[in-house]
Amino acid sequence: MTPLGHAEAHERLADLVLEPGGLERLGTPATDELTAHVVACETCSREVHAWRRTRDALEASLGSGPDRLDLGDLAVDEPIAVPAALRGTILGAVRDLPETRTAITSPAPVAVPAATLGPAALGPANLGPAALGPATSTAGRRVPAVRRLLPLVAVLAIVAVGTGLLADQSGRLDRARQESAALEAVTATLDRVLSDPAHRVVDLRGADGTVRGSLSWSSRDLVVLTTALEPPPPGKVYRCWIERDGVRSPMGQLWFAGGTAFWSGSLEEWATTSFPDGGTFGISLEPVSGPAGNPAILAADLGD
């Protein structure tokens, strides 16, 4: 068997990991050459382990119980048009993950373990606490790789939920189409944010200080992603806001797809809210109508 060159092996692996369940085919006769390369190549081995963790986060985001959506059972109905540049950004983020891993020592199948993560799958328990340091601007310094991956994993999860439904799930078709349209917009906005050299990412934290999601923004766009919240009860919504000097400015409302809550927005030329001014970005559970002002469930320090 002629060994694969690194460039060819990398391309095959990139295609494989972007398919649901693709990593499960490593170790089968159809992937013998690629598996042998992964065993011998530290860079590709690191990629495989990073994508296994990503797969775990995807599975956790799909929820549980009778309403769970299984990736293997989904038939494409109205696929989301993910920007081409986002594929390269995702792969670049995964390649830069830190070295914390268990080495592949034999060409045995690289199995994807059953999802065991809780609702906060995008927090430090899944992605490694050492990597979740203070957020930094990418102007002059690179944002830590796992930080860049945090919002990407969430988007992959919600896109997987919204890409399609089985034909006999007609009762959920309208909802899926609405979610698909919203997710398409979120994905496009995230792509613009990550393409901006001056973009920033900060942690959304719960009252106990645990990382529960992320807030990403550039000069014009922002994206909020979290898997730590349950859908609101009837008559309630999750409101996003910025607070400075004790005064809150409303920003938007969270929406749900599977186990992922998200919101994105764009700042027009006339907008008066400026993230560089500091303050606190918060999310609180509020009545659909009536006065707001409940304590923050999740918050991010914009001065980080």
mmCIF file of C-alpha atoms in Angstrom:
data_model
loop_
_atom_site.group_PDB
_atom_site.id
_atom_site.type_symbol
_atom_site.label_atom_id
_atom_site.label_comp_id
_atom_site.label_asym_id
_atom_site.label_seq_id
_atom_site.Cartn_x
_atom_site.Cartn_y
_atom_site.Cartn_z
ATOM 1 C CA MET A 1 0.000 0.000 0.000
ATOM 2 C CA THR A 2 1.484 3.313 -1.090
ATOM 3 C CA PRO A 3 1.396 5.836 1.787
ATOM 4 C CA LEU A 4 -0.715 8.931 1.222
ATOM 5 C CA GLY A 5 1.016 12.280 0.989
ATOM 6 C CA HIS A 6 0.031 14.707 3.733
ATOM 7 C CA ALA A 7 -1.772 17.108 1.385
ATOM 8 C CA GLU A 8 -3.972 14.380 -0.102
ATOM 9 C CA ALA A 9 -4.642 12.818 3.305
ATOM 10 C CA HIS A 10 -5.596 16.194 4.728
ATOM 11 C CA GLU A 11 -8.120 16.797 1.941
ATOM 12 C CA ARG A 12 -9.668 13.357 2.407
ATOM 13 C CA LEU A 13 -9.932 13.888 6.140
ATOM 14 C CA ALA A 14 -11.435 17.352 5.674
ATOM 15 C CA ASP A 15 -14.167 15.888 3.467
ATOM 16 C CA LEU A 16 -14.751 12.968 5.825
ATOM 17 C CA VAL A 17 -15.146 14.948 9.036
ATOM 18 C CA LEU A 18 -17.703 17.315 7.527
ATOM 19 C CA GLU A 19 -20.087 14.418 6.857
ATOM 20 C CA PRO A 20 -22.323 13.201 9.732
ATOM 21 C CA GLY A 21 -20.750 9.998 11.031
ATOM 22 C CA GLY A 22 -17.844 10.261 8.612
ATOM 23 C CA LEU A 23 -15.201 9.572 11.243
ATOM 24 C CA GLU A 24 -16.834 6.227 11.967
ATOM 25 C CA ARG A 25 -15.557 5.017 8.607
ATOM 26 C CA LEU A 26 -11.919 5.399 9.654
ATOM 27 C CA GLY A 27 -10.484 1.897 10.027
ATOM 28 C CA THR A 28 -12.741 0.287 7.412
ATOM 29 C CA PRO A 29 -11.251 -1.158 4.195
ATOM 30 C CA ALA A 30 -12.371 1.911 2.261
ATOM 31 C CA THR A 31 -10.204 4.165 4.440
ATOM 32 C CA ASP A 32 -7.123 1.985 5.079
ATOM 33 C CA GLU A 33 -4.720 4.453 3.464
ATOM 34 C CA LEU A 34 -6.185 7.429 5.322
ATOM 35 C CA THR A 35 -6.239 5.577 8.656
ATOM 36 C CA ALA A 36 -2.579 4.608 8.283
ATOM 37 C CA HIS A 37 -1.679 8.239 7.639
ATOM 38 C CA VAL A 38 -3.680 9.468 10.663
ATOM 39 C CA VAL A 39 -1.848 6.977 12.901
ATOM 40 C CA ALA A 40 1.530 8.272 11.735
ATOM 41 C CA CYS A 41 0.732 12.000 11.372
ATOM 42 C CA GLU A 42 0.532 14.059 14.560
ATOM 43 C CA THR A 43 -1.315 16.927 12.875
ATOM 44 C CA CYS A 44 -4.028 14.736 11.363
ATOM 45 C CA SER A 45 -4.336 12.685 14.552
ATOM 46 C CA ARG A 46 -4.974 15.907 16.460
ATOM 47 C CA GLU A 47 -7.646 16.875 13.929
ATOM 48 C CA VAL A 48 -9.435 13.553 14.364
ATOM 49 C CA HIS A 49 -9.582 13.941 18.144
ATOM 50 C CA ALA A 50 -10.771 17.542 17.855
ATOM 51 C CA TRP A 51 -13.583 16.538 15.518
ATOM 52 C CA ARG A 52 -14.605 13.690 17.794
ATOM 53 C CA ARG A 53 -15.167 16.273 20.531
ATOM 54 C CA THR A 54 -17.085 18.412 18.040
ATOM 55 C CA ARG A 55 -19.260 15.420 17.155
ATOM 56 C CA ASP A 56 -20.047 14.915 20.852
ATOM 57 C CA ALA A 57 -21.195 18.533 21.078
ATOM 58 C CA LEU A 58 -23.381 18.094 18.002
ATOM 59 C CA GLU A 59 -25.048 15.005 19.446
ATOM 60 C CA ALA A 60 -25.645 16.707 22.791
ATOM 61 C CA SER A 61 -27.229 19.719 21.089
ATOM 62 C CA LEU A 62 -29.874 17.549 19.400
ATOM 63 C CA GLY A 63 -31.550 16.908 22.716
ATOM 64 C CA SER A 64 -33.075 13.685 24.043
ATOM 65 C CA GLY A 65 -36.408 11.948 24.393
ATOM 66 C CA PRO A 66 -39.127 11.490 21.768
ATOM 67 C CA ASP A 67 -38.379 14.799 20.026
ATOM 68 C CA ARG A 68 -34.683 14.061 19.516
ATOM 69 C CA LEU A 69 -33.452 14.431 15.937
ATOM 70 C CA ASP A 70 -30.879 11.824 14.876
ATOM 71 C CA LEU A 71 -28.322 12.919 12.303
ATOM 72 C CA GLY A 72 -28.370 9.506 10.654
ATOM 73 C CA ASP A 73 -32.145 9.619 10.143
ATOM 74 C CA LEU A 74 -32.374 13.073 8.625
ATOM 75 C CA ALA A 75 -33.276 13.366 4.955
ATOM 76 C CA VAL A 76 -32.360 16.643 3.269
ATOM 77 C CA ASP A 77 -35.418 18.773 2.730
ATOM 78 C CA GLU A 78 -34.217 22.356 2.396
ATOM 79 C CA PRO A 79 -30.478 22.473 3.121
ATOM 80 C CA ILE A 80 -28.988 25.641 4.545
ATOM 81 C CA ALA A 81 -26.635 27.515 2.242
ATOM 82 C CA VAL A 82 -23.518 27.729 4.410
ATOM 83 C CA PRO A 83 -20.982 30.271 3.075
ATOM 84 C CA ALA A 84 -18.029 28.531 1.434
ATOM 85 C CA ALA A 85 -15.544 30.531 3.498
ATOM 86 C CA LEU A 86 -16.982 29.117 6.722
ATOM 87 C CA ARG A 87 -15.739 25.593 5.871
ATOM 88 C CA GLY A 88 -12.149 26.783 5.736
ATOM 89 C CA THR A 89 -12.571 28.792 8.933
ATOM 90 C CA ILE A 90 -13.926 25.758 10.807
ATOM 91 C CA LEU A 91 -11.124 23.498 9.606
ATOM 92 C CA GLY A 92 -8.534 26.122 10.477
ATOM 93 C CA ALA A 93 -9.896 26.443 14.004
ATOM 94 C CA VAL A 94 -9.847 22.682 14.547
ATOM 95 C CA ARG A 95 -6.273 22.342 13.264
ATOM 96 C CA ASP A 96 -5.146 24.911 15.855
ATOM 97 C CA LEU A 97 -6.587 23.055 18.861
ATOM 98 C CA PRO A 98 -4.165 22.480 21.769
ATOM 99 C CA GLU A 99 -2.251 19.244 22.246
ATOM 100 C CA THR A 100 -4.411 17.783 25.050
ATOM 101 C CA ARG A 101 -5.380 14.430 23.555
ATOM 102 C CA THR A 102 -4.880 10.672 23.592
ATOM 103 C CA ALA A 103 -2.652 9.512 20.750
ATOM 104 C CA ILE A 104 -3.975 7.086 18.132
ATOM 105 C CA THR A 105 -1.733 4.056 18.452
ATOM 106 C CA SER A 106 -3.214 1.588 15.966
ATOM 107 C CA PRO A 107 -5.246 1.642 12.760
ATOM 108 C CA ALA A 108 -8.341 0.477 14.608
ATOM 109 C CA PRO A 109 -11.622 2.235 13.803
ATOM 110 C CA VAL A 110 -11.867 5.705 15.302
ATOM 111 C CA ALA A 111 -15.304 5.315 16.848
ATOM 112 C CA VAL A 112 -17.437 8.288 17.830
ATOM 113 C CA PRO A 113 -18.530 7.664 21.444
ATOM 114 C CA ALA A 114 -22.153 8.052 22.440
ATOM 115 C CA ALA A 115 -22.961 11.581 23.538
ATOM 116 C CA THR A 116 -22.715 11.926 27.305
ATOM 117 C CA LEU A 117 -22.448 15.680 27.612
ATOM 118 C CA GLY A 118 -25.008 17.788 29.422
ATOM 119 C CA PRO A 119 -26.864 20.841 28.104
ATOM 120 C CA ALA A 120 -23.787 23.037 28.524
ATOM 121 C CA ALA A 121 -21.811 20.987 26.010
ATOM 122 C CA LEU A 122 -20.105 24.047 24.629
ATOM 123 C CA GLY A 123 -18.516 24.947 27.949
ATOM 124 C CA PRO A 124 -15.103 24.070 29.362
ATOM 125 C CA ALA A 125 -15.946 20.463 30.259
ATOM 126 C CA ASN A 126 -16.067 19.647 26.564
ATOM 127 C CA LEU A 127 -13.486 21.948 25.077
ATOM 128 C CA GLY A 128 -10.825 21.999 27.764
ATOM 129 C CA PRO A 129 -10.649 24.483 30.650
ATOM 130 C CA ALA A 130 -7.060 25.490 29.955
ATOM 131 C CA ALA A 131 -8.059 26.993 26.654
ATOM 132 C CA LEU A 132 -10.797 29.238 28.035
ATOM 133 C CA GLY A 133 -8.753 32.228 29.132
ATOM 134 C CA PRO A 134 -9.737 35.889 28.746
ATOM 135 C CA ALA A 135 -10.958 36.888 25.299
ATOM 136 C CA THR A 136 -8.688 39.075 23.224
ATOM 137 C CA SER A 137 -8.952 41.143 20.088
ATOM 138 C CA THR A 138 -7.455 39.530 17.021
ATOM 139 C CA ALA A 139 -5.777 42.817 16.147
ATOM 140 C CA GLY A 140 -2.170 42.030 17.055
ATOM 141 C CA ARG A 141 -2.967 38.803 18.973
ATOM 142 C CA ARG A 142 -4.729 35.626 17.909
ATOM 143 C CA VAL A 143 -7.878 34.567 19.748
ATOM 144 C CA PRO A 144 -7.187 31.135 21.352
ATOM 145 C CA ALA A 145 -8.205 28.376 18.949
ATOM 146 C CA VAL A 146 -10.820 26.791 21.193
ATOM 147 C CA ARG A 147 -12.452 30.180 21.683
ATOM 148 C CA ARG A 148 -12.801 30.535 17.930
ATOM 149 C CA LEU A 149 -14.213 27.013 17.774
ATOM 150 C CA LEU A 150 -16.844 27.633 20.467
ATOM 151 C CA PRO A 151 -19.293 29.587 18.289
ATOM 152 C CA LEU A 152 -18.488 27.407 15.284
ATOM 153 C CA VAL A 153 -19.464 24.233 17.110
ATOM 154 C CA ALA A 154 -22.754 25.793 18.122
ATOM 155 C CA VAL A 155 -23.535 26.831 14.574
ATOM 156 C CA LEU A 156 -22.701 23.357 13.271
ATOM 157 C CA ALA A 157 -25.089 21.926 15.835
ATOM 158 C CA ILE A 158 -28.018 24.151 14.965
ATOM 159 C CA VAL A 159 -27.426 23.768 11.232
ATOM 160 C CA ALA A 160 -27.522 19.993 11.660
ATOM 161 C CA VAL A 161 -30.900 20.327 13.357
ATOM 162 C CA GLY A 162 -32.329 22.543 10.632
ATOM 163 C CA THR A 163 -31.091 20.869 7.451
ATOM 164 C CA GLY A 164 -34.058 18.539 6.930
ATOM 165 C CA LEU A 165 -36.690 16.161 8.269
ATOM 166 C CA LEU A 166 -37.946 12.720 7.343
ATOM 167 C CA ALA A 167 -40.983 12.731 5.085
ATOM 168 C CA ASP A 168 -43.220 11.314 7.831
ATOM 169 C CA GLN A 169 -42.367 14.189 10.176
ATOM 170 C CA SER A 170 -44.706 16.563 8.359
ATOM 171 C CA GLY A 171 -46.014 18.018 11.605
ATOM 172 C CA ARG A 172 -42.602 19.604 12.212
ATOM 173 C CA LEU A 173 -41.916 20.687 8.637
ATOM 174 C CA ASP A 174 -43.117 24.283 8.921
ATOM 175 C CA ARG A 175 -41.123 24.813 12.093
ATOM 176 C CA ALA A 176 -38.031 23.320 10.492
ATOM 177 C CA ARG A 177 -38.338 25.615 7.478
ATOM 178 C CA GLN A 178 -38.651 28.669 9.702
ATOM 179 C CA GLU A 179 -35.626 27.567 11.730
ATOM 180 C CA SER A 180 -33.669 26.908 8.543
ATOM 181 C CA ALA A 181 -34.244 30.451 7.313
ATOM 182 C CA ALA A 182 -33.151 31.907 10.655
ATOM 183 C CA LEU A 183 -30.103 29.645 10.865
ATOM 184 C CA GLU A 184 -29.064 30.562 7.352
ATOM 185 C CA ALA A 185 -28.971 34.197 8.433
ATOM 186 C CA VAL A 186 -27.059 33.364 11.638
ATOM 187 C CA THR A 187 -24.475 31.352 9.715
ATOM 188 C CA ALA A 188 -23.933 34.154 7.215
ATOM 189 C CA THR A 189 -23.572 36.688 10.037
ATOM 190 C CA LEU A 190 -21.076 34.493 11.896
ATOM 191 C CA ASP A 191 -19.051 34.145 8.709
ATOM 192 C CA ARG A 192 -18.860 37.939 8.398
ATOM 193 C CA VAL A 193 -17.843 38.281 12.052
ATOM 194 C CA LEU A 194 -15.031 35.730 11.804
ATOM 195 C CA SER A 195 -13.788 37.281 8.573
ATOM 196 C CA ASP A 196 -13.248 40.638 10.295
ATOM 197 C CA PRO A 197 -9.622 40.865 11.551
ATOM 198 C CA ALA A 198 -10.824 42.896 14.549
ATOM 199 C CA HIS A 199 -13.579 40.499 15.658
ATOM 200 C CA ARG A 200 -13.872 39.544 19.321
ATOM 201 C CA VAL A 201 -15.329 36.620 21.255
ATOM 202 C CA VAL A 202 -16.221 36.723 24.964
ATOM 203 C CA ASP A 203 -17.742 34.102 27.249
ATOM 204 C CA LEU A 204 -21.349 34.116 28.360
ATOM 205 C CA ARG A 205 -21.285 32.973 31.998
ATOM 206 C CA GLY A 206 -23.915 31.799 34.428
ATOM 207 C CA ALA A 207 -24.396 33.124 37.945
ATOM 208 C CA ASP A 208 -21.810 30.601 39.179
ATOM 209 C CA GLY A 209 -19.199 31.870 36.721
ATOM 210 C CA THR A 210 -19.334 28.773 34.502
ATOM 211 C CA VAL A 211 -18.957 29.337 30.759
ATOM 212 C CA ARG A 212 -22.363 28.732 29.137
ATOM 213 C CA GLY A 213 -21.982 30.160 25.638
ATOM 214 C CA SER A 214 -20.374 32.895 23.607
ATOM 215 C CA LEU A 215 -20.899 36.400 22.261
ATOM 216 C CA SER A 216 -19.026 37.207 19.039
ATOM 217 C CA TRP A 217 -18.951 40.561 17.314
ATOM 218 C CA SER A 218 -17.213 42.670 14.728
ATOM 219 C CA SER A 219 -17.593 46.329 13.841
ATOM 220 C CA ARG A 220 -21.078 45.742 12.390
ATOM 221 C CA ASP A 221 -22.366 42.277 13.374
ATOM 222 C CA LEU A 222 -22.869 40.207 16.510
ATOM 223 C CA VAL A 223 -23.850 36.589 17.228
ATOM 224 C CA VAL A 224 -25.033 35.043 20.520
ATOM 225 C CA LEU A 225 -24.873 31.235 20.974
ATOM 226 C CA THR A 226 -25.645 29.037 23.982
ATOM 227 C CA THR A 227 -26.857 25.528 24.811
ATOM 228 C CA ALA A 228 -27.367 26.230 28.516
ATOM 229 C CA LEU A 229 -30.981 27.427 28.407
ATOM 230 C CA GLU A 230 -34.278 25.578 28.306
ATOM 231 C CA PRO A 231 -36.956 26.994 25.962
ATOM 232 C CA PRO A 232 -38.916 29.714 27.775
ATOM 233 C CA PRO A 233 -42.325 28.898 29.269
ATOM 234 C CA PRO A 234 -45.475 30.302 27.619
ATOM 235 C CA GLY A 235 -45.686 34.063 27.922
ATOM 236 C CA LYS A 236 -41.934 34.451 28.486
ATOM 237 C CA VAL A 237 -38.959 35.226 26.226
ATOM 238 C CA TYR A 238 -35.209 35.562 26.672
ATOM 239 C CA ARG A 239 -34.209 39.196 26.116
ATOM 240 C CA CYS A 240 -30.684 40.347 25.212
ATOM 241 C CA TRP A 241 -29.483 43.714 26.478
ATOM 242 C CA ILE A 242 -26.454 45.853 27.302
ATOM 243 C CA GLU A 243 -26.184 47.562 30.673
ATOM 244 C CA ARG A 244 -23.981 50.595 31.346
ATOM 245 C CA ASP A 245 -24.087 52.683 34.510
ATOM 246 C CA GLY A 246 -27.193 50.814 35.662
ATOM 247 C CA VAL A 247 -29.157 51.538 32.467
ATOM 248 C CA ARG A 248 -30.192 48.688 30.152
ATOM 249 C CA SER A 249 -30.474 49.046 26.388
ATOM 250 C CA PRO A 250 -32.530 46.270 24.723
ATOM 251 C CA MET A 251 -30.798 44.420 21.896
ATOM 252 C CA GLY A 252 -32.874 41.437 20.773
ATOM 253 C CA GLN A 253 -34.478 38.105 21.629
ATOM 254 C CA LEU A 254 -33.097 34.547 21.687
ATOM 255 C CA TRP A 255 -34.520 31.917 19.356
ATOM 256 C CA PHE A 256 -34.218 28.136 19.647
ATOM 257 C CA ALA A 257 -33.333 25.287 17.283
ATOM 258 C CA GLY A 258 -33.027 21.939 19.007
ATOM 259 C CA GLY A 259 -31.029 22.503 22.179
ATOM 260 C CA THR A 260 -29.285 25.634 20.889
ATOM 261 C CA ALA A 261 -30.399 29.205 21.545
ATOM 262 C CA PHE A 262 -29.133 31.933 19.238
ATOM 263 C CA TRP A 263 -29.508 35.515 18.150
ATOM 264 C CA SER A 264 -27.717 37.647 15.611
ATOM 265 C CA GLY A 265 -27.920 41.286 14.665
ATOM 266 C CA SER A 266 -26.252 43.965 12.605
ATOM 267 C CA LEU A 267 -25.417 47.467 13.757
ATOM 268 C CA GLU A 268 -26.516 50.037 11.209
ATOM 269 C CA GLU A 269 -24.648 53.263 10.595
ATOM 270 C CA TRP A 270 -27.032 55.152 12.855
ATOM 271 C CA ALA A 271 -26.722 52.722 15.783
ATOM 272 C CA THR A 272 -25.789 54.329 19.109
ATOM 273 C CA THR A 273 -24.793 51.151 20.957
ATOM 274 C CA SER A 274 -21.052 50.528 20.808
ATOM 275 C CA PHE A 275 -19.477 47.387 22.284
ATOM 276 C CA PRO A 276 -16.039 49.006 22.651
ATOM 277 C CA ASP A 277 -17.634 51.329 25.224
ATOM 278 C CA GLY A 278 -17.685 48.406 27.679
ATOM 279 C CA GLY A 279 -20.499 47.451 30.025
ATOM 280 C CA THR A 280 -22.306 44.141 30.494
ATOM 281 C CA PHE A 281 -24.115 42.083 27.882
ATOM 282 C CA GLY A 282 -26.895 40.117 29.549
ATOM 283 C CA ILE A 283 -29.723 37.683 28.869
ATOM 284 C CA SER A 284 -32.759 37.576 31.154
ATOM 285 C CA LEU A 285 -36.123 35.809 31.154
ATOM 286 C CA GLU A 286 -38.817 38.442 30.697
ATOM 287 C CA PRO A 287 -42.573 38.595 30.011
ATOM 288 C CA VAL A 288 -43.574 38.848 26.364
ATOM 289 C CA SER A 289 -45.350 42.090 27.198
ATOM 290 C CA GLY A 290 -44.912 44.325 30.183
ATOM 291 C CA PRO A 291 -41.936 45.808 32.008
ATOM 292 C CA ALA A 292 -38.553 44.063 31.842
ATOM 293 C CA GLY A 293 -35.622 44.168 34.236
ATOM 294 C CA ASN A 294 -35.198 40.679 35.701
ATOM 295 C CA PRO A 295 -31.710 39.559 36.796
ATOM 296 C CA ALA A 296 -29.360 38.246 34.137
ATOM 297 C CA ILE A 297 -29.329 34.478 33.646
ATOM 298 C CA LEU A 298 -26.249 34.715 31.423
ATOM 299 C CA ALA A 299 -23.879 37.673 31.155
ATOM 300 C CA ALA A 300 -20.638 38.729 29.483
ATOM 301 C CA ASP A 301 -18.270 41.493 30.544
ATOM 302 C CA LEU A 302 -17.649 43.632 27.463
ATOM 303 C CA GLY A 303 -14.582 45.098 29.094
ATOM 304 C CA ASP A 304 -12.720 41.751 29.035
#
